[in-house]
PDB file of C-alpha atoms in Angstrom:
ATOM      1  CA  UNK A 366      18.442  24.224 -26.930  1.00 40.00           C
ATOM      2  CA  UNK A 367      18.511  20.729 -25.034  1.00 48.00           C
ATOM      3  CA  UNK A 368      17.188  20.503 -21.524  1.00 72.00           C
ATOM      4  CA  UNK A 369      20.006  19.871 -18.945  1.00 81.00           C
ATOM      5  CA  UNK A 370      19.645  16.877 -16.994  1.00 87.00           C
ATOM      6  CA  UNK A 371      18.540  17.153 -13.412  1.00 93.00           C
ATOM      7  CA  UNK A 372      21.344  17.365 -10.927  1.00 93.00           C
ATOM      8  CA  UNK A 373      20.636  16.352  -7.308  1.00 96.00           C
ATOM      9  CA  UNK A 374      22.491  18.201  -4.492  1.00 95.00           C
ATOM     10  CA  UNK A 375      21.833  16.038  -1.526  1.00 97.00           C
ATOM     11  CA  UNK A 376      22.381  12.576  -2.862  1.00 98.00           C
ATOM     12  CA  UNK A 377      24.898  10.726  -4.924  1.00 97.00           C
ATOM     13  CA  UNK A 378      22.944   9.498  -7.991  1.00 97.00           C
ATOM     14  CA  UNK A 379      22.029  10.053 -11.593  1.00 96.00           C
ATOM     15  CA  UNK A 380      19.025   8.846 -13.668  1.00 96.00           C
ATOM     16  CA  UNK A 381      20.891   5.729 -14.620  1.00 97.00           C
ATOM     17  CA  UNK A 382      21.046   4.619 -11.062  1.00 98.00           C
ATOM     18  CA  UNK A 383      17.213   4.602 -10.544  1.00 98.00           C
ATOM     19  CA  UNK A 384      16.703   2.765 -13.910  1.00 98.00           C
ATOM     20  CA  UNK A 385      15.206  -0.958 -13.840  1.00 97.00           C
ATOM     21  CA  UNK A 386      12.085  -3.152 -13.829  1.00 97.00           C
ATOM     22  CA  UNK A 387      11.414  -2.232 -17.465  1.00 94.00           C
ATOM     23  CA  UNK A 388      10.197   1.361 -17.687  1.00 95.00           C
ATOM     24  CA  UNK A 389       8.846   1.398 -14.074  1.00 97.00           C
ATOM     25  CA  UNK A 390      12.323   2.283 -12.355  1.00 98.00           C
ATOM     26  CA  UNK A 391      13.724   0.735  -9.134  1.00 99.00           C
ATOM     27  CA  UNK A 392      11.408   0.149  -6.159  1.00 99.00           C
ATOM     28  CA  UNK A 393      12.882   2.442  -3.538  1.00 99.00           C
ATOM     29  CA  UNK A 394      12.664   2.013   0.135  1.00 99.00           C
ATOM     30  CA  UNK A 395      12.749   5.047   2.434  1.00 99.00           C
ATOM     31  CA  UNK A 396      13.805   4.480   5.978  1.00 99.00           C
ATOM     32  CA  UNK A 397      14.723   7.450   8.221  1.00 98.00           C
ATOM     33  CA  UNK A 398      18.212   6.464   9.260  1.00 98.00           C
ATOM     34  CA  UNK A 399      21.138   5.179   7.318  1.00 98.00           C
ATOM     35  CA  UNK A 400      21.504   2.515   9.851  1.00 98.00           C
ATOM     36  CA  UNK A 401      18.210   0.943   8.874  1.00 98.00           C
ATOM     37  CA  UNK A 402      19.027   1.635   5.091  1.00 99.00           C
ATOM     38  CA  UNK A 403      22.173  -0.448   5.583  1.00 98.00           C
ATOM     39  CA  UNK A 404      20.131  -3.218   7.232  1.00 98.00           C
ATOM     40  CA  UNK A 405      17.649  -3.265   4.329  1.00 99.00           C
ATOM     41  CA  UNK A 406      20.486  -3.282   1.761  1.00 99.00           C
ATOM     42  CA  UNK A 407      21.895  -6.420   3.497  1.00 99.00           C
ATOM     43  CA  UNK A 408      19.104  -8.286   1.832  1.00 99.00           C
ATOM     44  CA  UNK A 409      20.109  -7.203  -1.726  1.00 99.00           C
ATOM     45  CA  UNK A 410      22.003  -9.010  -4.380  1.00 98.00           C
ATOM     46  CA  UNK A 411      24.496  -7.127  -6.616  1.00 98.00           C
ATOM     47  CA  UNK A 412      24.778  -4.364  -4.059  1.00 99.00           C
ATOM     48  CA  UNK A 413      26.316  -1.120  -5.046  1.00 99.00           C
ATOM     49  CA  UNK A 414      26.788   1.687  -2.443  1.00 98.00           C
ATOM     50  CA  UNK A 415      26.799   5.362  -3.421  1.00 98.00           C
ATOM     51  CA  UNK A 416      28.006   7.404  -0.473  1.00 97.00           C
ATOM     52  CA  UNK A 417      27.235  11.099   0.253  1.00 97.00           C
ATOM     53  CA  UNK A 418      28.792  13.445   2.767  1.00 95.00           C
ATOM     54  CA  UNK A 419      25.271  14.153   4.296  1.00 94.00           C
ATOM     55  CA  UNK A 420      24.908  10.543   5.129  1.00 94.00           C
ATOM     56  CA  UNK A 421      22.118   9.844   2.712  1.00 98.00           C
ATOM     57  CA  UNK A 422      23.879   6.968   1.072  1.00 98.00           C
ATOM     58  CA  UNK A 423      22.172   5.228  -1.848  1.00 99.00           C
ATOM     59  CA  UNK A 424      22.178   1.441  -1.852  1.00 99.00           C
ATOM     60  CA  UNK A 425      21.121  -0.134  -4.963  1.00 99.00           C
ATOM     61  CA  UNK A 426      20.772  -3.778  -5.985  1.00 99.00           C
ATOM     62  CA  UNK A 427      18.446  -6.600  -6.736  1.00 99.00           C
ATOM     63  CA  UNK A 428      16.082  -9.085  -4.811  1.00 99.00           C
ATOM     64  CA  UNK A 429      14.518 -12.180  -6.290  1.00 98.00           C
ATOM     65  CA  UNK A 430      10.928 -13.165  -6.439  1.00 96.00           C
ATOM     66  CA  UNK A 431      10.966 -16.771  -7.827  1.00 94.00           C
ATOM     67  CA  UNK A 432      12.528 -16.316 -11.385  1.00 93.00           C
ATOM     68  CA  UNK A 433      11.980 -12.552 -11.432  1.00 95.00           C
ATOM     69  CA  UNK A 434      14.779 -10.245 -10.531  1.00 97.00           C
ATOM     70  CA  UNK A 435      13.480  -7.098  -9.112  1.00 98.00           C
ATOM     71  CA  UNK A 436      15.654  -3.774  -9.295  1.00 99.00           C
ATOM     72  CA  UNK A 437      15.582  -2.089  -5.883  1.00 99.00           C
ATOM     73  CA  UNK A 438      17.200   0.837  -3.912  1.00 99.00           C
ATOM     74  CA  UNK A 439      17.175   2.151  -0.259  1.00 99.00           C
ATOM     75  CA  UNK A 440      18.193   5.564   0.853  1.00 99.00           C
ATOM     76  CA  UNK A 441      17.573   7.268   4.250  1.00 99.00           C
ATOM     77  CA  UNK A 442      15.338  10.470   4.227  1.00 98.00           C
ATOM     78  CA  UNK A 443      16.465  11.812   7.671  1.00 98.00           C
ATOM     79  CA  UNK A 444      13.919  13.030  10.110  1.00 98.00           C
ATOM     80  CA  UNK A 445      10.781  15.113   9.379  1.00 98.00           C
ATOM     81  CA  UNK A 446       8.982  16.317   6.270  1.00 99.00           C
ATOM     82  CA  UNK A 447      11.589  19.011   5.264  1.00 98.00           C
ATOM     83  CA  UNK A 448      14.210  16.314   4.901  1.00 98.00           C
ATOM     84  CA  UNK A 449      11.738  13.788   3.223  1.00 99.00           C
ATOM     85  CA  UNK A 450      10.730  16.656   0.885  1.00 99.00           C
ATOM     86  CA  UNK A 451      14.232  17.167  -0.361  1.00 99.00           C
ATOM     87  CA  UNK A 452      15.210  13.496  -0.837  1.00 99.00           C
ATOM     88  CA  UNK A 453      11.883  12.657  -2.576  1.00 99.00           C
ATOM     89  CA  UNK A 454      12.112  15.618  -4.859  1.00 99.00           C
ATOM     90  CA  UNK A 455      15.505  14.454  -5.966  1.00 99.00           C
ATOM     91  CA  UNK A 456      14.596  10.788  -6.345  1.00 99.00           C
ATOM     92  CA  UNK A 457      11.513  11.634  -8.423  1.00 99.00           C
ATOM     93  CA  UNK A 458      13.430  13.936 -10.699  1.00 98.00           C
ATOM     94  CA  UNK A 459      15.993  11.297 -11.213  1.00 98.00           C
ATOM     95  CA  UNK A 460      13.232   8.938 -12.320  1.00 98.00           C
ATOM     96  CA  UNK A 461      11.978   7.421  -9.040  1.00 98.00           C
ATOM     97  CA  UNK A 462       8.282   6.170  -9.225  1.00 99.00           C
ATOM     98  CA  UNK A 463       7.802   3.708  -6.454  1.00 99.00           C
ATOM     99  CA  UNK A 464       8.383   4.757  -2.842  1.00 99.00           C
ATOM    100  CA  UNK A 465       7.864   2.743   0.379  1.00 99.00           C
ATOM    101  CA  UNK A 466       8.631   4.272   3.701  1.00 99.00           C
ATOM    102  CA  UNK A 467       9.881   1.867   6.360  1.00 99.00           C
ATOM    103  CA  UNK A 468       9.726   3.829   9.554  1.00 98.00           C
ATOM    104  CA  UNK A 469       8.720   3.825  13.190  1.00 98.00           C
ATOM    105  CA  UNK A 470       5.830   5.597  14.964  1.00 99.00           C
ATOM    106  CA  UNK A 471       4.314   6.082  18.359  1.00 98.00           C
ATOM    107  CA  UNK A 472       0.703   4.550  19.004  1.00 99.00           C
ATOM    108  CA  UNK A 473      -2.236   6.707  19.465  1.00 99.00           C
ATOM    109  CA  UNK A 474      -4.560   3.783  20.298  1.00 98.00           C
ATOM    110  CA  UNK A 475      -2.755   2.027  23.221  1.00 96.00           C
ATOM    111  CA  UNK A 476      -5.616  -0.369  23.601  1.00 96.00           C
ATOM    112  CA  UNK A 477      -5.397  -1.543  20.171  1.00 97.00           C
ATOM    113  CA  UNK A 478      -2.033  -0.780  18.616  1.00 98.00           C
ATOM    114  CA  UNK A 479       0.669  -2.011  20.982  1.00 98.00           C
ATOM    115  CA  UNK A 480       4.456  -1.831  20.806  1.00 98.00           C
ATOM    116  CA  UNK A 481       5.628  -4.486  18.232  1.00 98.00           C
ATOM    117  CA  UNK A 482       2.533  -3.697  15.908  1.00 98.00           C
ATOM    118  CA  UNK A 483       2.990  -2.559  12.441  1.00 99.00           C
ATOM    119  CA  UNK A 484       0.802   0.260  10.764  1.00 99.00           C
ATOM    120  CA  UNK A 485       0.034   0.162   7.160  1.00 99.00           C
ATOM    121  CA  UNK A 486      -0.643   3.855   6.614  1.00 99.00           C
ATOM    122  CA  UNK A 487      -3.660   4.611   4.432  1.00 99.00           C
ATOM    123  CA  UNK A 488      -3.609   8.370   4.999  1.00 99.00           C
ATOM    124  CA  UNK A 489      -1.821  10.949   6.934  1.00 99.00           C
ATOM    125  CA  UNK A 490      -3.142  14.002   8.997  1.00 99.00           C
ATOM    126  CA  UNK A 491      -1.195  16.964   7.834  1.00 99.00           C
ATOM    127  CA  UNK A 492      -0.227  18.592  11.031  1.00 99.00           C
ATOM    128  CA  UNK A 493       2.994  19.890   9.603  1.00 98.00           C
ATOM    129  CA  UNK A 494       4.243  22.894   7.591  1.00 97.00           C
ATOM    130  CA  UNK A 495       6.067  21.496   4.653  1.00 98.00           C
ATOM    131  CA  UNK A 496       3.081  20.262   2.620  1.00 99.00           C
ATOM    132  CA  UNK A 497       1.251  23.577   2.959  1.00 98.00           C
ATOM    133  CA  UNK A 498       3.895  24.932   0.621  1.00 98.00           C
ATOM    134  CA  UNK A 499       2.674  22.426  -2.161  1.00 99.00           C
ATOM    135  CA  UNK A 500      -1.068  22.495  -1.784  1.00 98.00           C
ATOM    136  CA  UNK A 501      -3.998  23.664   0.592  1.00 98.00           C
ATOM    137  CA  UNK A 502      -4.412  21.897   3.884  1.00 98.00           C
ATOM    138  CA  UNK A 503      -7.871  20.932   2.818  1.00 98.00           C
ATOM    139  CA  UNK A 504      -6.581  18.287   0.328  1.00 98.00           C
ATOM    140  CA  UNK A 505      -6.055  14.877   2.050  1.00 98.00           C
ATOM    141  CA  UNK A 506      -2.698  13.157   2.087  1.00 99.00           C
ATOM    142  CA  UNK A 507      -3.340   9.526   1.134  1.00 99.00           C
ATOM    143  CA  UNK A 508      -1.054   6.464   0.037  1.00 99.00           C
ATOM    144  CA  UNK A 509      -1.486   4.487  -3.025  1.00 99.00           C
ATOM    145  CA  UNK A 510      -4.115   1.570  -2.832  1.00 98.00           C
ATOM    146  CA  UNK A 511      -1.926  -0.496  -4.808  1.00 98.00           C
ATOM    147  CA  UNK A 512       0.882  -0.289  -1.885  1.00 98.00           C
ATOM    148  CA  UNK A 513      -1.872  -0.621   0.788  1.00 98.00           C
ATOM    149  CA  UNK A 514      -2.963  -3.794  -0.653  1.00 98.00           C
ATOM    150  CA  UNK A 515       0.191  -5.228  -1.434  1.00 99.00           C
ATOM    151  CA  UNK A 516       1.415  -4.650   2.252  1.00 99.00           C
ATOM    152  CA  UNK A 517      -1.810  -6.531   3.409  1.00 99.00           C
ATOM    153  CA  UNK A 518      -1.223  -9.509   1.145  1.00 99.00           C
ATOM    154  CA  UNK A 519       2.504  -9.545   1.969  1.00 99.00           C
ATOM    155  CA  UNK A 520       1.496  -9.829   5.699  1.00 99.00           C
ATOM    156  CA  UNK A 521      -0.802 -12.614   4.926  1.00 99.00           C
ATOM    157  CA  UNK A 522       1.954 -14.607   3.001  1.00 98.00           C
ATOM    158  CA  UNK A 523       4.224 -13.957   6.125  1.00 98.00           C
ATOM    159  CA  UNK A 524       1.725 -14.946   8.631  1.00 98.00           C
ATOM    160  CA  UNK A 525       1.683 -11.706  10.509  1.00 98.00           C
ATOM    161  CA  UNK A 526      -1.478 -10.314   9.432  1.00 98.00           C
ATOM    162  CA  UNK A 527      -2.528 -10.207  13.219  1.00 97.00           C
ATOM    163  CA  UNK A 528       0.220  -7.592  13.715  1.00 97.00           C
ATOM    164  CA  UNK A 529      -0.963  -5.200  10.915  1.00 99.00           C
ATOM    165  CA  UNK A 530      -3.133  -2.087  11.592  1.00 99.00           C
ATOM    166  CA  UNK A 531      -4.396  -0.291   8.558  1.00 99.00           C
ATOM    167  CA  UNK A 532      -5.663   3.274   8.821  1.00 99.00           C
ATOM    168  CA  UNK A 533      -4.794   6.795   9.396  1.00 99.00           C
ATOM    169  CA  UNK A 534      -1.605   8.173  11.006  1.00 99.00           C
ATOM    170  CA  UNK A 535      -0.613  11.684  12.348  1.00 99.00           C
ATOM    171  CA  UNK A 536       2.334  13.554  10.769  1.00 99.00           C
ATOM    172  CA  UNK A 537       3.674  16.367  12.892  1.00 98.00           C
ATOM    173  CA  UNK A 538       6.399  18.974  12.795  1.00 97.00           C
ATOM    174  CA  UNK A 539       7.544  18.685  16.387  1.00 96.00           C
ATOM    175  CA  UNK A 540       8.294  15.507  18.315  1.00 95.00           C
ATOM    176  CA  UNK A 541       8.834  16.891  21.833  1.00 95.00           C
ATOM    177  CA  UNK A 542       6.240  19.773  21.886  1.00 95.00           C
ATOM    178  CA  UNK A 543       3.466  18.162  19.828  1.00 95.00           C
ATOM    179  CA  UNK A 544       3.626  14.552  21.087  1.00 94.00           C
ATOM    180  CA  UNK A 545       5.298  14.879  24.489  1.00 93.00           C
ATOM    181  CA  UNK A 546       4.113  18.236  25.687  1.00 93.00           C
ATOM    182  CA  UNK A 547       7.374  20.143  25.973  1.00 95.00           C
ATOM    183  CA  UNK A 548       7.166  24.013  26.053  1.00 97.00           C
ATOM    184  CA  UNK A 549       4.415  26.588  27.027  1.00 97.00           C
ATOM    185  CA  UNK A 550       1.873  24.924  24.666  1.00 96.00           C
ATOM    186  CA  UNK A 551       2.089  21.616  26.336  1.00 96.00           C
ATOM    187  CA  UNK A 552      -1.556  21.456  27.397  1.00 97.00           C
ATOM    188  CA  UNK A 553      -2.887  22.630  24.061  1.00 98.00           C
ATOM    189  CA  UNK A 554      -0.647  20.011  22.137  1.00 97.00           C
ATOM    190  CA  UNK A 555      -1.810  17.126  24.743  1.00 96.00           C
ATOM    191  CA  UNK A 556      -5.576  18.197  23.988  1.00 98.00           C
ATOM    192  CA  UNK A 557      -4.896  17.854  20.314  1.00 98.00           C
ATOM    193  CA  UNK A 558      -3.247  14.542  20.550  1.00 98.00           C
ATOM    194  CA  UNK A 559      -6.171  13.294  22.460  1.00 98.00           C
ATOM    195  CA  UNK A 560      -8.462  14.597  19.952  1.00 98.00           C
ATOM    196  CA  UNK A 561      -6.590  12.563  17.224  1.00 99.00           C
ATOM    197  CA  UNK A 562      -7.048   9.491  19.362  1.00 98.00           C
ATOM    198  CA  UNK A 563     -10.868   9.902  19.708  1.00 98.00           C
ATOM    199  CA  UNK A 564     -11.037  10.464  15.869  1.00 99.00           C
ATOM    200  CA  UNK A 565      -9.535   7.017  15.353  1.00 99.00           C
ATOM    201  CA  UNK A 566      -5.980   8.066  14.231  1.00 99.00           C
ATOM    202  CA  UNK A 567      -3.733   5.017  14.863  1.00 99.00           C
ATOM    203  CA  UNK A 568      -0.215   6.364  15.350  1.00 99.00           C
ATOM    204  CA  UNK A 569       1.949   9.493  15.186  1.00 99.00           C
ATOM    205  CA  UNK A 570       5.233  10.055  13.199  1.00 99.00           C
ATOM    206  CA  UNK A 571       6.920  12.679  11.031  1.00 99.00           C
ATOM    207  CA  UNK A 572       7.358  12.004   7.327  1.00 99.00           C
ATOM    208  CA  UNK A 573       4.259  10.530   5.762  1.00 99.00           C
ATOM    209  CA  UNK A 574       2.536  13.657   4.930  1.00 99.00           C
ATOM    210  CA  UNK A 575       5.273  14.771   2.619  1.00 99.00           C
ATOM    211  CA  UNK A 576       5.740  11.338   1.179  1.00 99.00           C
ATOM    212  CA  UNK A 577       1.994  11.076   0.238  1.00 99.00           C
ATOM    213  CA  UNK A 578       1.276  14.665  -0.960  1.00 99.00           C
ATOM    214  CA  UNK A 579       4.355  14.844  -3.339  1.00 99.00           C
ATOM    215  CA  UNK A 580       3.632  11.340  -4.691  1.00 99.00           C
ATOM    216  CA  UNK A 581       0.127  12.424  -5.275  1.00 99.00           C
ATOM    217  CA  UNK A 582       1.447  15.752  -7.306  1.00 99.00           C
ATOM    218  CA  UNK A 583       4.138  13.568  -9.168  1.00 99.00           C
ATOM    219  CA  UNK A 584       1.358  10.902 -10.131  1.00 99.00           C
ATOM    220  CA  UNK A 585      -0.696  13.538 -11.456  1.00 98.00           C
ATOM    221  CA  UNK A 586       2.234  15.080 -13.396  1.00 98.00           C
ATOM    222  CA  UNK A 587       3.120  11.632 -15.072  1.00 98.00           C
ATOM    223  CA  UNK A 588      -0.416  10.808 -15.840  1.00 98.00           C
ATOM    224  CA  UNK A 589      -0.402  13.864 -18.095  1.00 97.00           C
ATOM    225  CA  UNK A 590       2.149  12.295 -20.282  1.00 97.00           C
ATOM    226  CA  UNK A 591       0.667   8.894 -20.944  1.00 97.00           C
ATOM    227  CA  UNK A 592      -0.780   5.570 -19.671  1.00 94.00           C
ATOM    228  CA  UNK A 593       0.518   2.504 -18.021  1.00 94.00           C
ATOM    229  CA  UNK A 594       2.721   1.729 -14.929  1.00 95.00           C
ATOM    230  CA  UNK A 595       5.586   3.730 -16.232  1.00 95.00           C
ATOM    231  CA  UNK A 596       3.220   6.959 -15.896  1.00 97.00           C
ATOM    232  CA  UNK A 597       2.285   6.206 -12.241  1.00 98.00           C
ATOM    233  CA  UNK A 598       3.959   7.240  -9.037  1.00 99.00           C
ATOM    234  CA  UNK A 599       3.007   4.824  -6.060  1.00 99.00           C
ATOM    235  CA  UNK A 600       3.714   5.274  -2.420  1.00 99.00           C
ATOM    236  CA  UNK A 601       3.005   3.433   0.851  1.00 99.00           C
ATOM    237  CA  UNK A 602       4.314   3.259   4.329  1.00 99.00           C
ATOM    238  CA  UNK A 603       5.041   0.550   6.901  1.00 99.00           C
ATOM    239  CA  UNK A 604       5.430   1.847  10.479  1.00 99.00           C
ATOM    240  CA  UNK A 605       6.696  -0.101  13.335  1.00 99.00           C
ATOM    241  CA  UNK A 606       5.271   0.821  16.823  1.00 99.00           C
ATOM    242  CA  UNK A 607       8.034   1.603  19.386  1.00 98.00           C
ATOM    243  CA  UNK A 608       6.148   3.614  21.947  1.00 98.00           C
ATOM    244  CA  UNK A 609       2.688   3.845  23.604  1.00 96.00           C
ATOM    245  CA  UNK A 610       1.200   6.596  25.811  1.00 92.00           C
ATOM    246  CA  UNK A 611       1.786   7.821  28.473  1.00 87.00           C
ATOM    247  CA  UNK A 612       5.452   6.682  28.776  1.00 87.00           C
ATOM    248  CA  UNK A 613       5.795   3.159  27.314  1.00 94.00           C
ATOM    249  CA  UNK A 614       8.876   2.698  25.125  1.00 97.00           C
ATOM    250  CA  UNK A 615      10.213  -0.308  23.325  1.00 98.00           C
ATOM    251  CA  UNK A 616      13.386  -1.861  24.745  1.00 98.00           C
ATOM    252  CA  UNK A 617      16.479  -2.281  22.511  1.00 97.00           C
ATOM    253  CA  UNK A 618      15.569  -5.921  21.924  1.00 98.00           C
ATOM    254  CA  UNK A 619      11.991  -5.010  21.157  1.00 98.00           C
ATOM    255  CA  UNK A 620      13.309  -2.521  18.694  1.00 97.00           C
ATOM    256  CA  UNK A 621      15.718  -4.782  16.989  1.00 98.00           C
ATOM    257  CA  UNK A 622      12.706  -7.315  16.550  1.00 98.00           C
ATOM    258  CA  UNK A 623      10.429  -4.677  15.189  1.00 98.00           C
ATOM    259  CA  UNK A 624      12.889  -3.533  12.617  1.00 98.00           C
ATOM    260  CA  UNK A 625      13.496  -7.117  11.374  1.00 98.00           C
ATOM    261  CA  UNK A 626       9.740  -7.695  10.971  1.00 98.00           C
ATOM    262  CA  UNK A 627       9.366  -4.188   9.240  1.00 98.00           C
ATOM    263  CA  UNK A 628      12.227  -5.094   6.765  1.00 99.00           C
ATOM    264  CA  UNK A 629      10.788  -8.412   5.981  1.00 99.00           C
ATOM    265  CA  UNK A 630       7.338  -7.101   5.398  1.00 99.00           C
ATOM    266  CA  UNK A 631       8.753  -4.226   3.250  1.00 99.00           C
ATOM    267  CA  UNK A 632      10.694  -6.591   1.009  1.00 99.00           C
ATOM    268  CA  UNK A 633       7.694  -9.076   0.640  1.00 99.00           C
ATOM    269  CA  UNK A 634       5.501  -6.106  -0.134  1.00 99.00           C
ATOM    270  CA  UNK A 635       7.810  -5.011  -2.942  1.00 99.00           C
ATOM    271  CA  UNK A 636       7.671  -8.646  -4.256  1.00 98.00           C
ATOM    272  CA  UNK A 637       3.910  -8.594  -4.102  1.00 98.00           C
ATOM    273  CA  UNK A 638       3.528  -5.272  -5.849  1.00 98.00           C
ATOM    274  CA  UNK A 639       6.034  -6.153  -8.566  1.00 98.00           C
ATOM    275  CA  UNK A 640       4.288  -9.324  -9.426  1.00 96.00           C
ATOM    276  CA  UNK A 641       1.518  -7.150 -10.855  1.00 93.00           C
ATOM    277  CA  UNK A 642       3.744  -4.954 -12.812  1.00 93.00           C
ATOM    278  CA  UNK A 643       6.924  -7.045 -13.910  1.00 79.00           C
ATOM    279  CA  UNK A 644       6.631 -10.131 -15.905  1.00 63.00           C
ATOM    280  CA  UNK A 645       9.393 -12.794 -15.704  1.00 44.00           C
TER     281      UNK A 645
END
C-alpha cells in the first residue's frame, strides 16, 4: 500500500513547489507578515505567487549569486509560536530544509542593542507553551551554526557588521502581559523581563523557539536517513530592533529603514550559505 503524499491545510503548496538547489530544496524566508513576504519577493526573479485564503501566500522564485541561480521562497508565519509551528510543520513535510526567519524584536539591552540594530539569534529562551508539546523545557532551542556564521559573513560583505548583535533572544507567548506588564501579573512579568536583561538576553520576540526546536527535531529525523546537505535541516533568525525599554518605539520611517536592511541581509545570508552547498 503506497503512502499518500502529505497534504497541507494552511498553505497552498505541494512538494514540487519546494524542490530546487539540487536535493537541498528551496531556501525559505519566514517573515511574520505577508506585507514583508511580498517585499522580500520583490527581489526574486521568475516569481510565482500561490495565494491562500488565510493570508499565508507562498512566493517562489530565484535569486542570483554570480553565475549561480538559487531557488528561494518566502511565506509569512503569522504571529507567535502556535502559528509558526503550523506553517513550519507543513513546509518541512513538503520538503523544506532551509529556514531563515526575518522578523522584528524589542531590545532587552537598551544600552547596547538600539533601535535599528539587528540581532543574529543563536538561541532562544523558551518562555512559551508550544514547544513544550514537542520536548522538555530543559532542552535548549538553538539555531544552526551554519546560518549564524552565514549571517555574520553577509553582514561583513554589506558593511553593516557594526549593526549586528549575536546572542540569545527571549521567545514569549504574550506580548502585552509578558513584555509590557498588562494584567494582574504585571509586576511578576516585569521582574522576569528584568531578570532576562541581567542574564544577557539581547531581545524579545515571539517565534524563534518554535523555529529552532522544530528544526532541531527535523534535522535529527533526516540524519537518520543519510548523510550530506540534503539530510540536514538548518535554521536561523534575523531580527530588526524596533523598540527599547521603557517606552521607545521606532518611527514609521525607522521601521521602513530597518525592514530594508533586514531584507538585504537575509538575501545576502542565503547567498553566503548557498555558496557552501550549491556549485555553479
